[in-house]
């Protein structure tokens, strides 16, 4: 082996491979050659594809003798190739309709180099690095997603991608749109972390298959499957600040084709916390019961697979002053308080068929219904919303000529019924849409791949419009991957559901009517462009990679939630174009066995055009630094070991909206201080069946000094709980156990 040369501290490493090559042929069970099968070295993501004759040639890697071989519609195989040069590999058809995904088992989060889109796969191992009590808390160890508290009242965490908040991210559950409309504010907390099997984060324009609303990207949460999940799983969690959670999974294989799972989640916080003694709860009193039943049908011989799910949730929050008693003080001026009661029912069905003799051809049907009802008040202000949603999607997959040219086409329809009470005003609307899509995917199996999609939608409020999306991937060399994406997104904003933190202030609400269909406002339209480069390297015979991303979002139409006037909050369409620039560089490296480092720097410049002029978006840091360290010991004979996880987040200063007309004691500076947070967790695995974990969040104990302005007079003009830029609660410690039966 040649010696490795290191240039500029990891950014331009050279990888030199062994001179030996492995040759082989990929066949199906009829001994016909498979064109375009993927062949990769395990734990390396370095590989090739089979040609028209099914043949391939791949350079060997030192200390690596296992090949992963896969092709869409066939079962993935791991092949031992020690001392072999010519191999015949036979792939059997896999009719379970699961999309083939090659992932290195040692990496809990990775960007597969064979995918056209810039997708980050997050598996169960990554999710277990933190307490991960719900989907909103599943991104604490991922630098591509920013997690912050939305306000000083509800304890709700919001996420951002490319500097823009979650309404600009299309959040889907098993590729069915899920968190939208009335669910925008709290929906991420309605999916328990233990229910999530994996997460796929797509940066930039998403696929046209899932709709037109994606602007900055897409997050897909794959839930656990009754057929593959544990027979019994129990997770119990307790934090020192009075938060308790219990998750139980019950799965049973009923027949050779049917399996079912029952998933029950409950959480409770009944401890009043006021660390800064401002008379307001630092975290709400809350309770949630969340139940889901899933059924799975699989017939591998005939090519059918289906899922059916039913889910019910009730979630209650009480926040406000510590002395507030809703039975006595509800909606009077003795004490300021708030209650948020949410009831949600949803059901979904997925049906798929793979043609047994043509595994590259399949069709699928997705159906979903949800009924979301929130009844809430904030001080003296009422806010109620009912949202019923219906969704149907028909998808057909096939090829043109050969497997280098794949197509996805189909149509979908949605219906949304909104009934919203804001203060004393009632807002109702119905949204109906029918859309058709076509996506062409090309892969020359050497260095160039692309995905070009277009969809046409007819919407009763958005009219008829076209949504184009393009993704291109080019393998500049064997270890370097360059990607480019561009696409358009369009959405009608639910301005009150998305900005419920505005009810925790005594500012007046003002909508500047623009004769639009959404509260008098026009819909939002934006283009997103981005490029990404990933370079894999070897340093001291250990693997690593560097990824550089740059994305730009440009709004043709944008709805502004304007906090710049201290006496009111205004909603209006921006008069000129707003933009968001996001740059990120990320390094992943494993210097020794069982030890991994992930570190990233992010720069984001997000500006909007307010009535008072173009300004940096408030409460948005320009600079972030992130580091995650993970180490685990060798497993014992009984399968036990120790796991250690450490995460550091640093944020630069943030611009604070104007508070100059408030009383002098309540005025805030123009910019916040920078701040940092440390999270850590230690897990003791006693056996594959039982483990115990304990950890802490915000171990630096950094807290915003005045998260609630005017706390001494919450019904006065100085009261404002929306200006949160750092943690409200200090250091929080927790512990828990996980138990399962295979």
XYZ file of C-alpha atoms in Angstrom:
742
model
C 0.000 0.000 0.000
C 1.169 3.503 -0.757
C 1.512 5.955 2.064
C -1.228 8.505 2.588
C -0.457 12.181 2.079
C -2.325 14.715 4.192
C -2.855 18.215 2.826
C -4.419 21.169 4.649
C -5.483 19.240 7.719
C -8.010 16.790 6.245
C -9.680 18.991 3.644
C -7.808 17.526 0.663
C -6.740 14.006 1.595
C -5.708 11.424 -0.987
C -6.907 7.877 -0.756
C -4.718 5.180 -2.303
C -6.182 1.736 -2.792
C -4.683 -1.698 -3.164
C -3.635 -2.755 -6.652
C -5.732 -5.969 -6.501
C -9.165 -6.079 -8.134
C -12.237 -8.198 -7.605
C -14.242 -9.238 -10.648
C -17.678 -10.784 -10.737
C -21.111 -11.095 -12.286
C -24.511 -10.228 -10.781
C -27.349 -12.570 -11.837
C -30.992 -13.098 -10.929
C -32.495 -16.492 -10.066
C -33.078 -17.143 -13.799
C -29.327 -16.652 -14.436
C -30.050 -13.427 -16.329
C -27.559 -10.579 -15.825
C -28.676 -7.625 -13.681
C -27.711 -4.273 -15.122
C -27.075 -1.487 -12.603
C -26.725 -3.472 -9.368
C -24.799 -1.591 -6.661
C -21.642 -3.200 -5.258
C -20.020 -1.488 -2.263
C -17.348 -2.346 0.273
C -18.922 -2.642 3.699
C -18.237 0.357 5.981
C -16.599 2.261 3.134
C -19.316 3.500 0.726
C -16.800 2.886 -2.071
C -18.065 0.789 -4.925
C -19.314 0.432 -8.482
C -22.243 -0.856 -10.548
C -22.739 -3.841 -12.828
C -22.777 -3.299 -16.605
C -25.164 -4.598 -19.284
C -23.716 -8.105 -18.891
C -24.079 -7.980 -15.127
C -20.294 -7.783 -14.762
C -18.337 -5.539 -12.430
C -14.761 -4.811 -11.440
C -13.775 -3.238 -8.133
C -10.461 -2.484 -6.492
C -9.947 -4.287 -3.207
C -9.489 -2.522 0.098
C -6.973 -3.462 2.735
C -8.555 -5.198 5.762
C -11.961 -5.284 4.065
C -13.347 -8.495 2.601
C -17.124 -7.939 2.646
C -19.119 -6.621 -0.298
C -22.668 -5.314 -0.061
C -24.650 -6.048 -3.226
C -28.099 -4.562 -3.840
C -30.575 -3.687 -6.536
C -34.073 -2.236 -6.329
C -36.578 -5.066 -6.008
C -34.005 -7.639 -4.850
C -32.757 -8.694 -1.433
C -29.506 -7.061 -0.392
C -26.623 -9.493 0.171
C -23.327 -9.286 2.033
C -20.632 -11.372 0.299
C -17.319 -12.592 1.754
C -14.683 -12.242 -0.993
C -11.454 -13.388 0.644
C -9.019 -14.822 -1.937
C -11.672 -14.670 -4.687
C -11.289 -12.843 -7.989
C -14.224 -14.022 -10.093
C -17.543 -14.225 -8.310
C -21.047 -15.069 -9.445
C -23.599 -13.441 -7.158
C -27.265 -14.406 -7.428
C -29.848 -11.931 -6.106
C -33.303 -13.152 -5.137
C -36.351 -10.949 -5.685
C -37.577 -9.062 -2.644
C -41.254 -8.209 -2.933
C -41.583 -6.329 0.360
C -41.506 -2.988 -1.439
C -38.965 -1.588 0.986
C -36.662 0.879 -0.712
C -33.132 -0.536 -0.839
C -30.772 1.414 1.394
C -27.089 0.613 1.919
C -25.912 1.935 5.253
C -22.728 1.351 7.169
C -23.708 -0.213 10.449
C -20.982 1.590 12.353
C -22.330 5.011 11.311
C -25.459 6.168 13.051
C -25.801 9.145 10.707
C -24.497 9.225 7.136
C -24.905 10.724 3.657
C -24.972 7.829 1.166
C -22.841 8.708 -1.846
C -25.049 6.705 -4.229
C -28.170 8.877 -3.663
C -28.826 11.787 -6.026
C -30.435 14.014 -3.403
C -28.497 15.419 -0.450
C -30.009 13.086 2.144
C -28.814 12.460 5.684
C -29.896 9.088 7.073
C -30.351 9.003 10.855
C -30.870 5.522 12.283
C -31.928 4.183 15.673
C -28.381 4.237 17.047
C -28.195 8.000 16.540
C -31.614 8.551 18.090
C -30.565 6.696 21.248
C -27.629 9.058 21.819
C -30.034 11.375 23.643
C -33.205 10.920 25.651
C -35.124 11.584 22.415
C -38.526 11.800 24.051
C -40.249 13.089 20.910
C -39.509 13.953 17.294
C -38.638 17.585 18.111
C -35.848 16.328 20.390
C -34.503 13.846 17.827
C -32.203 16.399 16.162
C -30.047 17.453 19.122
C -27.028 15.545 17.744
C -27.477 16.632 14.104
C -25.823 19.900 12.969
C -28.070 20.310 9.902
C -31.159 20.991 12.050
C -31.311 23.849 14.565
C -33.386 23.240 17.710
C -34.559 26.139 19.898
C -37.323 26.989 22.362
C -40.108 28.949 20.649
C -41.210 31.000 23.676
C -40.984 31.333 27.456
C -44.358 29.692 28.156
C -45.074 26.426 26.373
C -41.675 24.694 26.593
C -42.092 23.767 22.930
C -39.021 23.208 20.811
C -39.037 24.378 17.207
C -36.685 23.306 14.449
C -35.118 25.199 11.560
C -33.430 24.057 8.371
C -31.271 26.391 6.261
C -32.212 29.159 8.701
C -35.989 28.961 8.139
C -38.564 27.585 10.562
C -40.466 24.305 10.308
C -43.415 25.563 8.174
C -40.923 25.848 5.294
C -39.829 22.235 5.834
C -42.110 19.527 4.515
C -42.429 17.096 7.431
C -43.810 13.724 6.403
C -44.404 10.453 8.201
C -43.551 7.458 6.043
C -43.774 9.819 3.041
C -47.289 11.033 3.932
C -47.570 14.779 4.822
C -48.174 14.896 8.569
C -47.184 18.050 10.476
C -48.950 20.914 8.742
C -51.767 23.380 9.324
C -53.061 23.248 12.893
C -50.269 20.871 13.967
C -47.402 23.240 13.101
C -46.769 24.608 16.608
C -46.831 21.402 18.663
C -46.932 18.576 16.110
C -43.282 17.576 16.489
C -43.957 16.740 20.150
C -46.804 14.409 19.148
C -44.522 11.660 17.758
C -42.668 9.797 20.549
C -38.998 9.172 19.855
C -39.219 5.425 20.476
C -41.792 5.115 17.680
C -39.253 6.417 15.162
C -37.191 3.779 13.363
C -35.152 6.183 11.221
C -35.204 9.731 9.867
C -34.260 10.938 6.401
C -33.317 14.625 6.157
C -33.292 16.043 2.613
C -31.608 19.430 2.305
C -32.848 21.731 -0.441
C -35.722 21.089 -2.828
C -37.445 17.794 -2.115
C -39.192 15.385 -4.449
C -42.297 16.355 -6.431
C -43.835 13.021 -5.387
C -44.670 14.310 -1.882
C -46.202 17.622 -2.900
C -45.413 21.268 -3.611
C -44.960 22.691 -0.081
C -41.296 21.829 0.499
C -39.073 24.928 0.311
C -35.933 24.379 2.393
C -36.116 20.589 2.550
C -37.966 17.548 3.757
C -37.888 15.436 6.913
C -39.311 11.923 6.694
C -39.832 9.889 9.874
C -40.062 6.136 9.334
C -41.935 4.481 12.189
C -41.184 1.068 13.655
C -42.765 -1.869 11.821
C -44.752 -4.638 13.570
C -42.873 -7.286 11.587
C -39.367 -6.118 12.530
C -39.821 -4.286 15.858
C -39.193 -5.991 19.192
C -41.848 -8.339 20.505
C -41.925 -6.209 23.663
C -40.196 -2.893 24.258
C -40.384 -0.678 27.355
C -38.743 2.707 27.845
C -39.175 4.570 31.140
C -37.821 8.109 31.542
C -37.651 10.506 34.479
C -36.070 13.949 34.766
C -35.154 15.748 37.973
C -37.454 18.641 37.030
C -40.542 16.449 37.278
C -40.994 15.078 33.764
C -41.985 11.404 33.506
C -42.491 9.315 30.372
C -43.383 5.717 29.610
C -43.315 4.015 26.210
C -44.422 0.449 25.556
C -44.432 -1.485 22.281
C -46.307 -4.752 21.857
C -45.772 -6.570 18.549
C -47.043 -9.941 17.434
C -46.662 -11.935 14.220
C -50.149 -13.337 13.732
C -49.687 -15.438 10.575
C -47.086 -15.829 7.843
C -48.524 -12.669 6.249
C -50.087 -10.617 9.065
C -48.445 -8.836 11.991
C -49.707 -6.155 14.358
C -48.293 -3.681 16.858
C -49.750 -1.648 19.719
C -47.730 1.393 20.832
C -48.627 3.336 23.976
C -46.954 6.560 25.116
C -47.668 8.652 28.184
C -45.908 11.654 29.684
C -46.552 13.819 32.723
C -45.033 16.941 34.230
C -46.715 17.993 37.479
C -43.880 19.844 39.201
C -43.976 23.641 39.235
C -40.573 25.143 38.409
C -39.641 28.818 38.695
C -35.843 28.986 38.912
C -35.601 32.722 38.200
C -38.362 33.653 40.674
C -40.299 35.784 38.199
C -43.615 34.151 39.286
C -43.969 32.376 35.892
C -43.523 28.635 35.279
C -40.269 27.894 33.474
C -41.890 24.773 31.969
C -45.604 24.037 31.587
C -47.549 21.496 33.590
C -48.447 18.886 31.001
C -49.831 15.446 30.296
C -50.116 13.419 27.110
C -51.591 10.052 26.173
C -50.689 8.772 22.715
C -51.852 5.405 21.355
C -51.189 3.850 17.942
C -52.177 0.496 16.459
C -50.450 -0.714 13.262
C -51.200 -3.663 11.013
C -48.792 -5.001 8.411
C -49.574 -7.440 5.595
C -46.767 -8.959 3.522
C -47.073 -11.520 0.722
C -43.607 -11.885 -0.787
C -44.659 -14.493 -3.326
C -47.396 -12.390 -4.900
C -45.696 -9.035 -4.342
C -48.163 -7.344 -1.982
C -47.395 -5.336 1.140
C -49.634 -2.990 3.104
C -49.765 -0.987 6.333
C -52.784 0.310 8.215
C -52.450 2.612 11.232
C -54.887 4.212 13.676
C -53.753 6.763 16.233
C -55.337 8.830 19.005
C -53.724 11.587 21.075
C -54.785 13.883 23.861
C -52.340 16.546 25.037
C -52.899 19.125 27.787
C -50.676 22.000 28.884
C -51.056 24.578 31.645
C -48.682 27.495 31.822
C -48.473 31.007 33.187
C -47.989 32.232 36.728
C -47.171 29.688 39.435
C -50.204 30.737 41.529
C -52.602 30.404 38.613
C -55.398 27.891 39.263
C -57.606 27.370 36.177
C -60.562 26.352 38.314
C -60.509 29.773 39.985
C -58.539 32.207 37.839
C -59.404 31.195 34.273
C -59.652 34.296 32.041
C -59.647 36.836 34.835
C -56.975 39.330 35.857
C -56.051 37.871 39.257
C -53.267 35.740 37.780
C -52.163 35.265 34.171
C -52.574 31.695 32.952
C -53.054 29.587 29.874
C -54.397 26.148 28.994
C -53.812 24.362 25.690
C -55.919 21.262 25.142
C -55.352 19.241 21.972
C -57.170 16.175 20.745
C -56.045 14.487 17.537
C -57.169 11.412 15.641
C -55.453 10.147 12.520
C -55.488 7.069 10.358
C -53.487 6.059 7.299
C -53.211 3.164 4.867
C -50.446 2.206 2.452
C -50.864 -0.462 -0.216
C -48.089 -1.536 -2.577
C -47.526 -4.096 -5.277
C -44.272 -5.204 -6.926
C -44.554 -7.151 -10.189
C -42.879 -10.498 -9.326
C -41.288 -10.943 -12.758
C -40.357 -7.249 -13.034
C -39.147 -6.070 -9.606
C -38.290 -2.642 -11.018
C -42.005 -2.027 -11.652
C -44.425 -1.276 -8.806
C -47.369 0.834 -7.808
C -48.519 2.190 -4.470
C -51.540 3.826 -2.890
C -51.372 6.121 0.156
C -54.456 7.294 2.052
C -54.571 9.453 5.188
C -57.102 11.308 7.339
C -56.572 13.458 10.424
C -58.882 15.406 12.740
C -57.063 17.979 14.886
C -58.872 20.042 17.540
C -57.107 22.575 19.765
C -59.014 24.486 22.436
C -56.853 27.073 24.196
C -56.691 30.459 25.836
C -53.730 32.700 26.702
C -54.550 35.076 29.515
C -57.717 36.801 28.298
C -57.253 35.723 24.653
C -59.084 32.787 23.113
C -57.553 30.666 20.381
C -59.352 27.617 18.981
C -58.756 25.694 15.783
C -60.297 22.655 14.117
C -58.537 21.141 11.135
C -59.704 18.107 9.173
C -57.409 16.822 6.449
C -57.821 14.172 3.738
C -54.970 12.944 1.535
C -54.631 10.393 -1.271
C -51.608 9.598 -3.433
C -51.186 7.074 -6.273
C -47.614 6.259 -7.325
C -46.271 4.159 -10.216
C -42.580 3.173 -10.609
C -41.047 1.745 -13.780
C -38.147 2.081 -16.209
C -37.622 3.395 -19.736
C -35.592 1.018 -21.914
C -33.264 -0.129 -19.112
C -32.602 0.392 -15.417
C -30.459 3.452 -16.042
C -33.685 5.328 -16.760
C -36.285 5.137 -14.000
C -39.562 7.020 -13.756
C -42.022 7.796 -10.968
C -45.421 9.181 -11.872
C -48.834 9.522 -10.313
C -51.362 11.945 -8.883
C -52.588 13.052 -5.472
C -55.399 15.036 -3.948
C -55.836 16.862 -0.645
C -58.734 18.471 1.174
C -58.306 20.668 4.266
C -61.124 22.199 6.302
C -60.102 24.939 8.770
C -62.300 26.527 11.429
C -60.314 29.013 13.520
C -61.309 31.378 16.323
C -58.740 34.116 17.032
C -59.696 36.419 19.899
C -63.265 37.286 18.858
C -62.809 36.778 15.122
C -63.664 33.607 13.237
C -61.619 32.500 10.231
C -62.749 29.560 8.101
C -61.441 28.209 4.822
C -61.479 25.082 2.690
C -58.481 24.068 0.617
C -58.914 21.601 -2.247
C -56.218 20.486 -4.628
C -55.574 17.877 -7.295
C -52.075 17.393 -8.672
C -50.149 15.153 -11.055
C -46.404 14.555 -10.999
C -43.668 12.993 -13.114
C -40.079 12.366 -12.039
C -37.295 11.039 -14.263
C -34.180 9.525 -12.704
C -31.024 8.805 -14.680
C -27.910 6.993 -13.493
C -25.063 6.064 -15.821
C -23.628 3.914 -12.990
C -20.254 5.647 -13.279
C -20.214 9.315 -12.356
C -23.438 11.095 -13.312
C -26.947 10.824 -11.875
C -29.892 13.181 -11.977
C -33.476 13.451 -10.845
C -35.754 15.846 -12.720
C -39.334 16.243 -11.567
C -42.320 18.394 -12.370
C -45.832 18.561 -10.994
C -48.967 20.484 -11.918
C -51.540 21.317 -9.251
C -54.981 22.858 -9.402
C -55.899 24.455 -6.063
C -59.051 26.406 -5.235
C -57.044 29.130 -3.418
C -53.589 28.848 -4.999
C -54.957 28.513 -8.562
C -53.169 26.283 -11.116
C -49.377 26.273 -10.912
C -46.289 24.272 -11.840
C -43.612 23.026 -9.421
C -40.244 22.035 -10.957
C -37.456 20.252 -9.047
C -33.967 19.198 -10.197
C -31.183 17.251 -8.472
C -27.823 16.388 -10.060
C -25.010 14.252 -8.621
C -21.543 13.992 -10.120
C -18.784 11.744 -8.785
C -15.762 13.907 -9.513
C -13.510 11.034 -8.450
C -13.929 7.826 -6.522
C -14.164 9.516 -3.122
C -15.585 12.914 -4.084
C -19.284 13.605 -4.688
C -20.695 16.894 -5.952
C -24.432 17.641 -5.825
C -26.628 20.460 -7.095
C -30.334 21.084 -6.554
C -32.934 23.653 -7.521
C -36.657 23.807 -6.987
C -39.730 25.865 -6.349
C -42.173 25.648 -3.441
C -45.526 27.239 -2.705
C -47.633 27.294 0.448
C -50.592 28.985 2.059
C -49.593 30.038 5.566
C -51.675 29.370 8.692
C -50.339 32.505 10.336
C -51.885 32.035 13.779
C -51.314 28.286 14.157
C -47.674 28.752 13.116
C -47.081 31.729 15.433
C -48.908 30.828 18.624
C -46.172 32.415 20.697
C -47.662 35.781 19.687
C -50.543 35.130 22.105
C -48.085 35.438 25.001
C -47.843 39.173 24.545
C -50.153 42.154 24.956
C -49.237 43.633 21.600
C -52.103 44.336 19.225
C -52.538 41.989 16.247
C -52.710 43.584 12.825
C -53.218 42.020 9.364
C -52.458 44.326 6.444
C -54.922 43.032 3.860
C -53.550 42.330 0.396
C -56.749 40.839 -1.069
C -55.302 37.360 -0.785
C -57.084 34.112 0.045
C -55.263 33.442 3.342
C -56.391 35.956 5.988
C -56.323 38.542 3.217
C -52.722 37.621 2.366
C -51.199 36.074 -0.740
C -49.506 32.638 -0.549
C -45.752 32.256 -0.132
C -43.602 31.307 -3.133
C -39.871 30.613 -2.958
C -37.017 29.143 -4.985
C -34.254 27.156 -3.353
C -30.840 26.563 -4.928
C -28.022 24.593 -3.383
C -24.782 22.766 -3.894
C -22.995 20.223 -1.734
C -19.595 18.546 -1.935
C -18.593 15.468 0.057
C -15.013 14.217 0.228
C -14.171 10.914 1.900
C -10.646 10.336 3.185
C -8.346 8.052 5.123
C -6.170 9.376 7.933
C -3.962 6.976 9.882
C -5.915 4.191 8.186
C -9.161 5.493 9.705
C -12.171 6.688 7.659
C -13.621 10.182 7.629
C -15.394 12.665 5.391
C -15.843 16.400 4.919
C -19.059 17.941 3.570
C -19.476 21.535 2.408
C -23.018 22.833 1.748
C -24.282 26.146 0.443
C -27.990 26.865 -0.080
C -29.890 30.008 -1.035
C -33.636 30.564 -0.634
C -35.217 33.474 -2.537
C -38.846 34.472 -1.933
C -41.020 35.712 -4.772
C -43.826 36.153 -2.223
C -43.345 36.082 1.550
C -45.607 36.643 4.547
C -43.855 38.666 7.244
C -44.625 38.278 10.945
C -43.384 41.696 12.041
C -42.313 42.171 15.694
C -40.408 45.399 14.915
C -43.135 47.722 16.238
C -43.155 47.243 20.044
C -46.868 48.020 20.282
C -48.159 45.520 17.694
C -47.479 42.407 15.646
C -48.275 42.808 11.972
C -48.743 40.255 9.213
C -48.298 41.371 5.620
C -46.850 40.399 2.264
C -43.312 41.667 1.812
C -42.993 44.409 -0.774
C -39.600 43.210 -2.011
C -37.773 39.899 -2.216
C -36.468 38.287 0.981
C -33.627 35.783 1.062
C -31.896 33.214 3.240
C -28.279 32.078 2.748
C -26.915 29.053 4.566
C -23.337 27.742 4.518
C -22.173 24.699 6.471
C -18.968 22.698 6.672
C -19.083 19.390 8.529
C -16.331 16.916 9.444
C -16.889 13.297 10.485
C -13.945 11.207 11.606
C -13.277 8.103 13.689
C -9.716 8.381 15.076
C -9.893 5.051 16.941
C -12.199 2.072 17.039
C -15.581 2.822 18.651
C -14.864 6.569 18.836
C -16.411 9.086 16.413
C -16.219 12.864 16.053
C -18.747 15.050 14.255
C -18.085 18.763 14.146
C -19.590 21.548 12.050
C -19.583 25.281 11.516
C -22.654 27.036 10.108
C -23.125 30.572 8.807
C -26.647 31.810 8.071
C -27.677 35.204 6.766
C -31.466 35.511 6.863
C -33.043 38.843 5.960
C -36.615 40.041 5.471
C -38.082 43.247 4.146
C -40.092 44.888 6.885
C -42.124 48.072 6.698
C -39.215 49.707 8.542
C -36.698 48.384 5.995
C -34.580 45.310 5.246
C -33.245 43.718 8.428
C -31.680 40.559 9.749
C -34.433 38.224 10.953
C -34.658 38.541 14.768
C -33.726 35.762 17.191
C -31.589 34.080 14.508
C -27.830 33.653 15.126
C -25.568 34.151 12.134
C -22.902 31.770 13.383
C -23.142 28.337 15.000
C -20.543 25.804 16.025
C -21.384 22.181 16.784
C -19.423 19.171 18.075
C -20.601 15.684 18.928
C -18.317 13.038 20.442
C -19.386 9.419 20.792
C -17.475 6.516 22.336
C -18.459 2.986 23.249
C -16.467 0.196 24.853
C -16.031 -3.290 23.421
C -18.958 -5.607 23.956
C -18.690 -8.328 26.554
C -19.627 -11.936 25.871
C -23.126 -11.167 27.147
C -23.462 -8.261 24.720
C -23.008 -5.490 27.288
C -20.912 -2.324 27.058
C -20.767 1.379 27.966
C -21.705 4.263 25.643
C -20.719 7.907 26.129
C -22.196 10.817 24.162
C -21.210 14.507 24.363
C -22.721 17.399 22.359
C -21.585 21.025 22.356
C -23.556 23.852 20.703
C -22.414 27.466 20.429
C -24.509 30.310 18.993
C -23.451 33.844 18.192
C -25.380 36.976 19.147
C -28.959 37.438 17.917
C -30.823 40.585 16.982
C -33.678 41.413 19.364
C -36.790 43.264 18.102
C -37.207 46.829 19.292
C -38.375 47.238 22.913
C -37.651 50.976 23.199
C -41.202 52.034 24.097
C -41.332 49.665 27.067
C -40.550 50.993 30.520
C -36.819 51.357 31.055
C -36.618 48.370 33.383
C -38.034 46.112 30.644
C -36.029 47.312 27.653
C -33.721 44.733 26.080
C -30.432 45.422 24.267
C -30.371 45.444 20.464
C -28.398 42.153 20.426
C -28.214 39.210 22.774
C -24.990 37.737 24.073
C -23.646 34.604 22.434
C -24.253 31.439 24.420
C -23.390 27.750 24.473
C -24.987 24.543 25.696
C -23.604 21.114 26.561
C -25.618 17.890 26.541
C -24.208 14.548 27.645
C -25.466 11.008 28.150
C -23.984 7.768 29.493
C -25.604 4.432 28.691
C -24.824 1.145 30.378
C -25.877 -1.813 28.214
C -26.165 -4.866 30.445
C -27.335 -7.152 27.638
C -29.161 -6.914 24.297
C -32.368 -6.903 26.352
C -31.697 -4.286 29.036
C -29.899 -0.957 29.342
C -29.834 2.012 31.694
C -29.030 5.596 30.717
C -28.574 8.894 32.498
C -27.593 12.324 31.246
C -28.081 16.044 31.304
C -29.022 18.940 29.059
C -27.732 22.527 29.204
C -24.971 21.460 31.574
C -23.414 24.937 31.324
C -26.581 26.141 33.133
C -26.983 29.114 30.801
C -30.340 30.852 31.125
C -31.938 33.952 29.705
C -32.067 36.455 32.520
C -35.474 37.875 31.611
C -37.435 35.433 29.461
C -40.762 37.029 30.499
C -40.867 40.796 30.114
C -43.249 42.584 32.465
C -43.759 39.478 34.605
C -44.799 41.677 37.538
C -47.755 43.044 35.544
C -48.759 40.465 32.889
C -51.871 42.428 31.887
C -49.861 45.605 31.253
C -48.296 46.956 28.072
C -44.777 45.665 28.877
C -45.765 41.976 28.985
C -44.049 39.811 26.335
C -43.001 36.134 26.422
C -42.038 35.809 22.748
C -38.486 37.223 22.854
C -36.593 34.046 23.732
C -33.038 33.630 22.443
C -31.427 31.212 24.931
C -32.564 28.432 27.319
C -35.279 29.271 29.807
C -34.486 26.337 32.116
C -31.039 25.709 33.587
C -29.256 22.379 33.791
C -31.660 19.443 33.535
C -30.718 15.881 34.543
C -32.556 12.688 33.638
C -32.357 8.911 33.811
C -34.183 6.006 32.226
C -34.225 2.328 31.308
C -34.896 0.366 28.128
C -36.031 -3.245 28.104
C -37.003 -5.460 25.191
C -37.834 -9.024 24.221
C -37.012 -10.302 20.736
